[in-house]
CSV table of C-alpha atoms and ligand atoms in Angstrom, one decimal:
chain,number,residue,atom,x,y,z
T,80,UNK,CA,40.5,325.7,38.0
T,81,UNK,CA,37.8,323.2,37.2
T,82,UNK,CA,39.8,320.2,38.4
T,83,UNK,CA,40.8,321.8,41.7
T,84,UNK,CA,39.0,320.5,44.8
T,85,UNK,CA,39.1,323.8,46.7
T,86,UNK,CA,38.0,325.9,43.6
T,87,UNK,CA,35.0,323.5,43.3
T,88,UNK,CA,34.2,324.0,47.0
T,89,UNK,CA,34.3,327.8,46.5
T,90,UNK,CA,32.0,327.4,43.5
T,91,UNK,CA,29.5,325.4,45.6
T,92,UNK,CA,30.0,322.3,43.4
T,93,UNK,CA,31.2,320.3,46.4
T,94,UNK,CA,29.6,320.8,49.8
T,95,UNK,CA,31.5,322.3,52.7
T,96,UNK,CA,30.9,323.5,56.2
T,97,UNK,CA,31.4,327.2,55.4
T,98,UNK,CA,32.2,329.5,58.3
T,99,UNK,CA,33.0,332.7,56.4
T,100,UNK,CA,33.1,334.1,52.9
T,101,UNK,CA,33.9,337.5,51.4
T,102,UNK,CA,34.9,338.7,47.9
T,103,UNK,CA,38.5,337.5,48.4
T,104,UNK,CA,38.5,334.4,50.6
T,105,UNK,CA,36.5,331.5,51.9
T,106,UNK,CA,36.8,329.6,55.2
T,107,UNK,CA,35.4,326.2,56.0
T,108,UNK,CA,35.8,323.4,58.5
T,109,UNK,CA,38.4,320.7,57.7
T,110,UNK,CA,36.8,317.4,56.7
T,111,UNK,CA,39.4,315.5,58.8
T,112,UNK,CA,39.9,317.7,61.9
T,113,UNK,CA,43.3,317.4,63.6
T,114,UNK,CA,42.2,319.4,66.6
T,115,UNK,CA,38.9,320.4,68.3
T,116,UNK,CA,38.9,323.5,66.1
T,117,UNK,CA,40.3,323.0,62.6
T,118,UNK,CA,39.3,325.2,59.7
T,119,UNK,CA,40.9,326.3,56.5
T,120,UNK,CA,41.1,329.8,55.0
T,121,UNK,CA,41.7,329.9,51.2
T,122,UNK,CA,41.9,332.6,48.5
T,123,UNK,CA,39.1,332.6,45.9
T,124,UNK,CA,41.8,333.1,43.3
T,125,UNK,CA,43.6,329.9,42.5
T,126,UNK,CA,47.1,330.0,43.8
T,127,UNK,CA,48.9,326.7,44.1
T,128,UNK,CA,50.7,327.3,47.4
T,129,UNK,CA,52.8,329.8,49.2
T,130,UNK,CA,55.5,329.2,46.6
T,131,UNK,CA,53.2,330.8,44.0
T,132,UNK,CA,52.7,334.0,46.0
T,133,UNK,CA,54.0,337.0,44.0
T,134,UNK,CA,53.9,340.8,44.2
T,135,UNK,CA,50.8,340.7,42.0
T,136,UNK,CA,48.7,338.3,44.2
T,137,UNK,CA,50.1,338.7,47.7
T,138,UNK,CA,47.6,341.2,49.0
T,139,UNK,CA,45.1,338.4,49.5
T,140,UNK,CA,47.5,336.7,52.0
T,141,UNK,CA,47.4,339.8,54.3
T,142,UNK,CA,43.7,339.8,53.9
T,143,UNK,CA,43.5,336.1,54.9
T,144,UNK,CA,45.5,336.8,58.0
T,145,UNK,CA,43.1,339.7,59.0
T,146,UNK,CA,40.2,337.2,58.5
T,147,UNK,CA,42.0,334.5,60.6
T,148,UNK,CA,42.4,337.1,63.4
T,149,UNK,CA,38.8,338.1,63.2
T,150,UNK,CA,37.5,334.5,63.2
T,151,UNK,CA,39.8,333.5,66.1
T,152,UNK,CA,38.5,336.4,68.1
T,153,UNK,CA,34.9,335.5,67.3
T,154,UNK,CA,35.5,331.9,68.4
T,155,UNK,CA,37.4,333.0,71.5
T,156,UNK,CA,40.5,331.1,70.5
T,157,UNK,CA,43.2,332.2,73.0
T,158,UNK,CA,45.9,330.0,71.5
T,159,UNK,CA,46.0,328.6,68.0
T,160,UNK,CA,48.3,327.5,65.2
T,161,UNK,CA,48.3,328.7,61.6
T,162,UNK,CA,49.9,326.3,59.2
T,163,UNK,CA,50.5,326.2,55.4
T,164,UNK,CA,52.1,323.1,53.9
T,165,UNK,CA,54.1,323.6,50.7
T,166,UNK,CA,54.9,320.5,48.7
T,167,UNK,CA,54.2,316.9,49.2
T,168,UNK,CA,57.2,316.3,51.6
T,169,UNK,CA,55.8,319.0,53.9
T,170,UNK,CA,52.3,317.4,53.8
T,171,UNK,CA,50.5,319.3,51.1
T,172,UNK,CA,47.7,317.2,49.6
T,173,UNK,CA,45.5,319.9,48.0
T,174,UNK,CA,47.4,322.2,45.6
T,175,UNK,CA,45.3,325.4,46.3
T,176,UNK,CA,46.8,327.8,48.8
T,177,UNK,CA,45.3,327.2,52.2
T,178,UNK,CA,46.0,328.1,55.8
T,179,UNK,CA,45.0,325.6,58.5
T,180,UNK,CA,43.8,327.1,61.8
T,181,UNK,CA,44.1,324.6,64.6
T,182,UNK,CA,43.2,325.1,68.3
T,183,UNK,CA,41.8,323.4,71.4
T,184,UNK,CA,44.6,320.9,72.3
T,185,UNK,CA,48.2,320.9,73.3
T,186,UNK,CA,50.5,321.0,70.3
T,187,UNK,CA,54.1,320.0,70.0
T,188,UNK,CA,57.0,322.0,68.7
T,189,UNK,CA,58.8,321.2,66.5
T,190,UNK,CA,56.0,319.5,64.5
T,191,UNK,CA,56.5,315.9,63.5
G,126,AMP,P1,47.1,319.8,53.2
G,126,AMP,O1,47.3,318.4,53.4
G,126,AMP,O2,48.0,320.8,54.0
G,126,AMP,O3,47.1,320.1,51.7
G,126,AMP,O4,45.6,320.2,53.7
G,126,AMP,C1,44.5,319.8,52.9
G,126,AMP,C2,43.4,319.7,53.9
G,126,AMP,O5,42.2,319.7,53.2
G,126,AMP,C3,43.4,318.4,54.8
G,126,AMP,O6,43.5,318.7,56.1
G,126,AMP,C4,42.1,317.7,54.4
G,126,AMP,O7,41.5,317.1,55.5
G,126,AMP,C5,41.3,318.9,53.9
G,126,AMP,N1,40.2,318.5,53.0
G,126,AMP,C6,40.3,317.6,51.9
G,126,AMP,N2,39.1,317.6,51.3
G,126,AMP,C7,38.3,318.4,52.0
G,126,AMP,C8,36.9,318.7,51.9
G,126,AMP,N3,36.1,318.2,50.9
G,126,AMP,N4,36.3,319.5,52.8
G,126,AMP,C9,37.1,320.0,53.8
G,126,AMP,N5,38.4,319.8,54.0
G,126,AMP,C10,39.0,318.9,53.1
């Protein structure tokens, strides 16, 4: 989608701190980190959020979790949180499916 920020990052039209890319997904550092480690993993295909995951497009979600596990191992993350916000009330501000990976500080539960 030409007006989607994350589609434009994938296309290289907007710069990002890329940490990983393959044919299905793209990972980059969050521009406003909420923890010492904070990166995002997104599908290359435009999916608006978890609420748009279907039987037809869900395989990329499993792939993204494989990539998260691989990147976490490579970065020696012993404890980390994976978050996906769905909808404005939950805190979603970019409407392209993304998984936040946060690590390196104590985190509260339940989240605020
Ligand atoms: P959410 O609020 O869950 O939709 O998450 C969107 C995330 O994208 C936020 O944590 C933002 O800091 C991050 N973000 C927005 N613009 C950029 C950008 N140009 N590069 C990297 N991260 C971004």
